[in-house]
CSV table of C-alpha atoms in Angstrom, one decimal:
chain,number,residue,atom,x,y,z
E,171,UNK,CA,-116.1,45.1,101.8
E,172,UNK,CA,-114.0,42.3,100.3
E,173,UNK,CA,-115.1,38.7,100.0
E,174,UNK,CA,-112.7,36.0,101.1
E,175,UNK,CA,-113.3,32.4,99.8
E,176,UNK,CA,-111.6,29.4,101.2
E,177,UNK,CA,-112.1,25.6,101.0
E,178,UNK,CA,-112.4,23.5,104.2
E,179,UNK,CA,-113.4,19.9,104.7
E,180,UNK,CA,-117.0,19.1,105.6
E,181,UNK,CA,-116.4,18.2,109.2
E,182,UNK,CA,-114.7,21.6,109.8
E,183,UNK,CA,-117.6,23.4,108.0
E,184,UNK,CA,-120.1,21.7,110.2
E,185,UNK,CA,-118.2,22.4,113.4
E,186,UNK,CA,-118.0,26.1,112.4
E,187,UNK,CA,-121.8,26.2,111.8
E,188,UNK,CA,-122.4,24.5,115.3
E,189,UNK,CA,-120.1,26.9,117.1
E,190,UNK,CA,-121.6,29.9,115.4
E,191,UNK,CA,-125.1,28.7,116.4
E,192,UNK,CA,-123.9,28.3,120.0
E,193,UNK,CA,-122.7,31.9,120.1
E,194,UNK,CA,-125.9,33.2,118.4
E,195,UNK,CA,-123.9,34.5,115.4
E,196,UNK,CA,-124.1,33.9,111.7
E,197,UNK,CA,-121.3,31.8,110.2
E,198,UNK,CA,-119.9,35.0,108.5
E,199,UNK,CA,-119.9,37.0,111.7
E,200,UNK,CA,-118.4,34.1,113.7
E,201,UNK,CA,-115.5,33.6,111.2
E,202,UNK,CA,-114.9,37.3,110.8
E,203,UNK,CA,-114.6,37.6,114.6
E,204,UNK,CA,-112.2,34.7,114.8
E,205,UNK,CA,-110.1,36.2,112.0
E,206,UNK,CA,-110.0,39.5,113.7
E,207,UNK,CA,-109.0,37.8,117.0
E,208,UNK,CA,-106.2,36.0,115.2
E,209,UNK,CA,-104.9,39.1,113.5
E,210,UNK,CA,-105.5,41.8,116.2
E,211,UNK,CA,-105.3,39.6,119.3
E,212,UNK,CA,-107.6,38.2,121.8
E,213,UNK,CA,-107.9,41.1,124.3
E,214,UNK,CA,-109.3,43.3,121.6
E,215,UNK,CA,-112.1,40.8,120.8
E,216,UNK,CA,-112.7,40.2,124.5
E,217,UNK,CA,-113.4,43.9,125.3
E,218,UNK,CA,-115.6,44.2,122.1
E,219,UNK,CA,-117.6,41.1,123.2
E,220,UNK,CA,-118.1,42.6,126.7
E,221,UNK,CA,-119.3,45.9,125.1
E,222,UNK,CA,-121.6,44.0,122.7
E,223,UNK,CA,-123.1,41.9,125.6
E,224,UNK,CA,-121.8,38.6,124.2
E,225,UNK,CA,-119.5,38.1,127.2
E,226,UNK,CA,-119.9,39.0,130.8
E,227,UNK,CA,-117.0,40.6,132.6
E,228,UNK,CA,-116.2,38.9,135.9
E,229,UNK,CA,-114.8,40.8,138.8
E,230,UNK,CA,-111.8,38.9,140.3
E,231,UNK,CA,-112.7,36.9,143.3
E,232,UNK,CA,-110.5,37.6,146.4
E,233,UNK,CA,-108.3,34.6,147.0
E,234,UNK,CA,-107.9,33.6,150.7
E,235,UNK,CA,-104.6,34.6,152.3
E,236,UNK,CA,-102.5,31.5,153.2
E,237,UNK,CA,-102.6,30.9,156.9
E,238,UNK,CA,-105.6,33.2,157.5
E,239,UNK,CA,-108.0,32.0,160.1
E,240,UNK,CA,-111.5,30.9,159.1
E,241,UNK,CA,-114.2,31.9,161.5
E,242,UNK,CA,-117.2,29.6,162.1
E,243,UNK,CA,-119.7,29.8,164.9
E,244,UNK,CA,-118.9,27.9,168.1
E,245,UNK,CA,-120.3,24.3,167.9
E,246,UNK,CA,-120.8,24.4,164.2
E,247,UNK,CA,-118.8,21.3,163.4
E,248,UNK,CA,-120.1,19.2,166.3
E,249,UNK,CA,-123.7,20.1,165.3
E,250,UNK,CA,-123.1,19.2,161.7
E,251,UNK,CA,-121.6,15.8,162.7
E,252,UNK,CA,-124.4,15.1,165.1
E,253,UNK,CA,-127.1,15.9,162.5
E,254,UNK,CA,-125.3,13.6,160.0
E,255,UNK,CA,-125.3,10.8,162.5
E,256,UNK,CA,-129.0,11.3,163.2
E,257,UNK,CA,-129.8,10.9,159.5
E,258,UNK,CA,-128.1,7.4,159.4
């Protein structure tokens, strides 16, 4: 394994340490992941993060069809308005 040395200003170094801590990774692992992401692309990292349990895959939420009717029980709105009036 090769070692890569670079110089960064103190504020960047602190920010990297904080971000690594937030993700639960060491600074080395965090920077290696970011470099891989930059070189290989984000989608590769995303699938690896899901496989490693660092990221949860979300299933797409169905978007409502424009113009589709929304069904509510009869009297729902009037009961809601009445209860809000009673609270005042």
